[in-house]
mmCIF file of C-alpha atoms in Angstrom:
data_model
loop_
_atom_site.group_PDB
_atom_site.id
_atom_site.type_symbol
_atom_site.label_atom_id
_atom_site.label_comp_id
_atom_site.label_asym_id
_atom_site.label_seq_id
_atom_site.Cartn_x
_atom_site.Cartn_y
_atom_site.Cartn_z
ATOM 1 C CA UNK A 1 -28.729 22.483 62.075
ATOM 2 C CA UNK A 2 -27.344 22.202 65.582
ATOM 3 C CA UNK A 3 -23.771 23.158 66.437
ATOM 4 C CA UNK A 4 -22.437 21.097 69.317
ATOM 5 C CA UNK A 5 -19.068 20.819 71.032
ATOM 6 C CA UNK A 6 -17.694 17.287 71.246
ATOM 7 C CA UNK A 7 -16.886 16.779 74.933
ATOM 8 C CA UNK A 8 -13.773 14.614 74.506
ATOM 9 C CA UNK A 9 -11.892 16.665 71.906
ATOM 10 C CA UNK A 10 -13.659 20.025 72.118
ATOM 11 C CA UNK A 11 -14.268 19.952 68.350
ATOM 12 C CA UNK A 12 -17.322 21.837 67.120
ATOM 13 C CA UNK A 13 -19.702 19.722 65.053
ATOM 14 C CA UNK A 14 -22.511 21.017 62.843
ATOM 15 C CA UNK A 15 -25.216 18.348 63.029
ATOM 16 C CA UNK A 16 -28.148 18.512 60.615
ATOM 17 C CA UNK A 17 -31.388 17.509 62.336
ATOM 18 C CA UNK A 18 -33.471 14.895 60.497
ATOM 19 C CA UNK A 19 -36.919 15.907 59.296
ATOM 20 C CA UNK A 20 -38.557 13.323 61.557
ATOM 21 C CA UNK A 21 -36.793 14.545 64.671
ATOM 22 C CA UNK A 22 -37.334 18.206 63.815
ATOM 23 C CA UNK A 23 -41.137 17.824 63.840
ATOM 24 C CA UNK A 24 -41.250 16.889 67.539
ATOM 25 C CA UNK A 25 -39.558 19.984 69.029
ATOM 26 C CA UNK A 26 -41.123 22.280 66.415
ATOM 27 C CA UNK A 27 -44.621 21.053 67.288
ATOM 28 C CA UNK A 28 -43.917 21.314 71.018
ATOM 29 C CA UNK A 29 -42.483 24.819 70.638
ATOM 30 C CA UNK A 30 -45.632 25.869 68.778
ATOM 31 C CA UNK A 31 -47.848 24.284 71.440
ATOM 32 C CA UNK A 32 -45.937 25.559 74.490
ATOM 33 C CA UNK A 33 -44.306 28.667 73.068
ATOM 34 C CA UNK A 34 -40.880 27.426 74.127
ATOM 35 C CA UNK A 35 -38.313 24.851 73.084
ATOM 36 C CA UNK A 36 -38.661 21.219 74.142
ATOM 37 C CA UNK A 37 -36.087 19.527 76.352
ATOM 38 C CA UNK A 38 -36.007 15.938 75.158
ATOM 39 C CA UNK A 39 -33.974 14.262 77.928
ATOM 40 C CA UNK A 40 -35.556 15.130 81.255
ATOM 41 C CA UNK A 41 -35.385 13.755 84.765
ATOM 42 C CA UNK A 42 -38.369 12.162 86.499
ATOM 43 C CA UNK A 43 -39.087 15.647 87.850
ATOM 44 C CA UNK A 44 -39.219 17.161 84.357
ATOM 45 C CA UNK A 45 -35.893 19.009 84.680
ATOM 46 C CA UNK A 46 -33.298 18.950 81.875
ATOM 47 C CA UNK A 47 -30.954 15.993 82.313
ATOM 48 C CA UNK A 48 -27.238 16.718 82.723
ATOM 49 C CA UNK A 49 -24.629 14.701 80.837
ATOM 50 C CA UNK A 50 -23.560 12.946 84.038
ATOM 51 C CA UNK A 51 -27.199 12.259 84.883
ATOM 52 C CA UNK A 52 -27.762 10.812 81.417
ATOM 53 C CA UNK A 53 -24.724 8.556 81.766
ATOM 54 C CA UNK A 54 -25.916 7.362 85.185
ATOM 55 C CA UNK A 55 -29.423 6.714 83.860
ATOM 56 C CA UNK A 56 -27.975 4.871 80.872
ATOM 57 C CA UNK A 57 -25.865 2.697 83.182
ATOM 58 C CA UNK A 58 -28.917 1.806 85.286
ATOM 59 C CA UNK A 59 -30.959 0.986 82.180
ATOM 60 C CA UNK A 60 -28.136 -1.119 80.778
ATOM 61 C CA UNK A 61 -27.692 -2.969 84.089
ATOM 62 C CA UNK A 62 -27.539 -6.648 83.440
ATOM 63 C CA UNK A 63 -26.421 -6.153 79.833
ATOM 64 C CA UNK A 64 -22.774 -7.102 79.630
ATOM 65 C CA UNK A 65 -20.319 -5.415 77.306
ATOM 66 C CA UNK A 66 -22.306 -2.194 76.696
ATOM 67 C CA UNK A 67 -21.340 1.343 77.684
ATOM 68 C CA UNK A 68 -22.636 4.868 77.223
ATOM 69 C CA UNK A 69 -20.164 5.302 74.353
ATOM 70 C CA UNK A 70 -21.728 2.416 72.432
ATOM 71 C CA UNK A 71 -24.436 4.848 71.316
ATOM 72 C CA UNK A 72 -21.852 6.706 69.205
ATOM 73 C CA UNK A 73 -20.568 3.433 67.767
ATOM 74 C CA UNK A 74 -24.149 2.511 66.878
ATOM 75 C CA UNK A 75 -24.494 5.828 65.041
ATOM 76 C CA UNK A 76 -21.302 5.062 63.099
ATOM 77 C CA UNK A 77 -22.655 1.670 62.043
ATOM 78 C CA UNK A 78 -26.090 2.999 61.094
ATOM 79 C CA UNK A 79 -24.527 5.700 58.934
ATOM 80 C CA UNK A 80 -22.167 3.171 57.312
ATOM 81 C CA UNK A 81 -25.042 0.779 56.596
ATOM 82 C CA UNK A 82 -26.972 3.679 55.057
ATOM 83 C CA UNK A 83 -24.114 4.078 52.575
ATOM 84 C CA UNK A 84 -22.315 7.041 54.136
ATOM 85 C CA UNK A 85 -18.574 7.323 53.601
ATOM 86 C CA UNK A 86 -16.034 7.934 56.358
ATOM 87 C CA UNK A 87 -15.977 11.757 55.987
ATOM 88 C CA UNK A 88 -19.773 11.864 56.296
ATOM 89 C CA UNK A 89 -19.682 9.616 59.352
ATOM 90 C CA UNK A 90 -16.971 11.342 61.351
ATOM 91 C CA UNK A 91 -18.328 14.812 60.537
ATOM 92 C CA UNK A 92 -21.410 13.868 62.576
ATOM 93 C CA UNK A 93 -20.046 11.582 65.281
ATOM 94 C CA UNK A 94 -16.904 13.523 66.164
ATOM 95 C CA UNK A 95 -14.666 10.485 65.716
ATOM 96 C CA UNK A 96 -11.395 10.798 63.847
ATOM 97 C CA UNK A 97 -11.221 9.196 60.381
ATOM 98 C CA UNK A 98 -9.218 6.173 61.577
ATOM 99 C CA UNK A 99 -11.449 5.702 64.614
ATOM 100 C CA UNK A 100 -14.650 5.708 62.533
ATOM 101 C CA UNK A 101 -13.149 3.199 60.092
ATOM 102 C CA UNK A 102 -11.959 1.000 62.977
ATOM 103 C CA UNK A 103 -15.479 0.901 64.427
ATOM 104 C CA UNK A 104 -16.908 -0.186 61.078
ATOM 105 C CA UNK A 105 -14.168 -2.815 60.665
ATOM 106 C CA UNK A 106 -14.599 -4.046 64.266
ATOM 107 C CA UNK A 107 -18.268 -4.776 63.746
ATOM 108 C CA UNK A 108 -17.667 -6.521 60.415
ATOM 109 C CA UNK A 109 -20.220 -5.199 57.966
ATOM 110 C CA UNK A 110 -19.679 -8.253 55.749
ATOM 111 C CA UNK A 111 -22.836 -9.641 57.369
ATOM 112 C CA UNK A 112 -24.696 -6.772 55.700
ATOM 113 C CA UNK A 113 -25.049 -7.562 51.990
ATOM 114 C CA UNK A 114 -26.034 -4.007 50.948
ATOM 115 C CA UNK A 115 -22.467 -2.653 50.582
ATOM 116 C CA UNK A 116 -21.509 -5.701 48.495
ATOM 117 C CA UNK A 117 -24.576 -5.312 46.270
ATOM 118 C CA UNK A 118 -23.811 -1.596 45.842
ATOM 119 C CA UNK A 119 -20.181 -2.367 44.969
ATOM 120 C CA UNK A 120 -21.203 -4.836 42.250
ATOM 121 C CA UNK A 121 -23.780 -2.391 40.851
ATOM 122 C CA UNK A 122 -21.132 0.343 40.723
ATOM 123 C CA UNK A 123 -18.694 -2.024 38.987
ATOM 124 C CA UNK A 124 -21.313 -3.037 36.421
ATOM 125 C CA UNK A 125 -22.146 0.617 35.670
ATOM 126 C CA UNK A 126 -18.439 1.301 35.226
ATOM 127 C CA UNK A 127 -18.022 -1.647 32.864
ATOM 128 C CA UNK A 128 -21.027 -0.517 30.798
ATOM 129 C CA UNK A 129 -19.444 2.872 30.070
ATOM 130 C CA UNK A 130 -17.653 3.228 26.722
ATOM 131 C CA UNK A 131 -13.912 2.753 27.148
ATOM 132 C CA UNK A 132 -11.142 4.501 25.242
ATOM 133 C CA UNK A 133 -8.833 2.446 23.039
ATOM 134 C CA UNK A 134 -5.933 2.830 25.485
ATOM 135 C CA UNK A 135 -8.067 1.487 28.367
ATOM 136 C CA UNK A 136 -8.463 4.804 30.176
ATOM 137 C CA UNK A 137 -11.767 5.933 31.636
ATOM 138 C CA UNK A 138 -12.172 8.638 29.014
ATOM 139 C CA UNK A 139 -14.749 7.667 26.348
ATOM 140 C CA UNK A 140 -13.663 7.759 22.693
ATOM 141 C CA UNK A 141 -14.291 11.040 20.915
#
């Protein structure tokens, strides 16, 4: 778990580290006896946020309509496509609830059939449950 401060709002975010990502710094720490800095300059020094943004801009040169902040939007979409709900998404990305939902809506996930398939499966499971006589969700006793 990493606790980070979101630069725009100052909010503190507790970010769980995925198992796959955790193996890289853990292995490097064991090998070197110290923590690994993942984003480094060409001279092997830790990259600053401004340096990362500059490097990103140079890499993205020639690609229209992309910014440094698109990486956060991409994270929102990947989490949404994985089936995460809004609270799960904005707890990691630092967006507000409305902002996270707007990003998902802006990129129109209707092209991704997985949420629709999941919705139908959920509906079918609900319909298969025994229903009470009055139509409530409580099964008959």
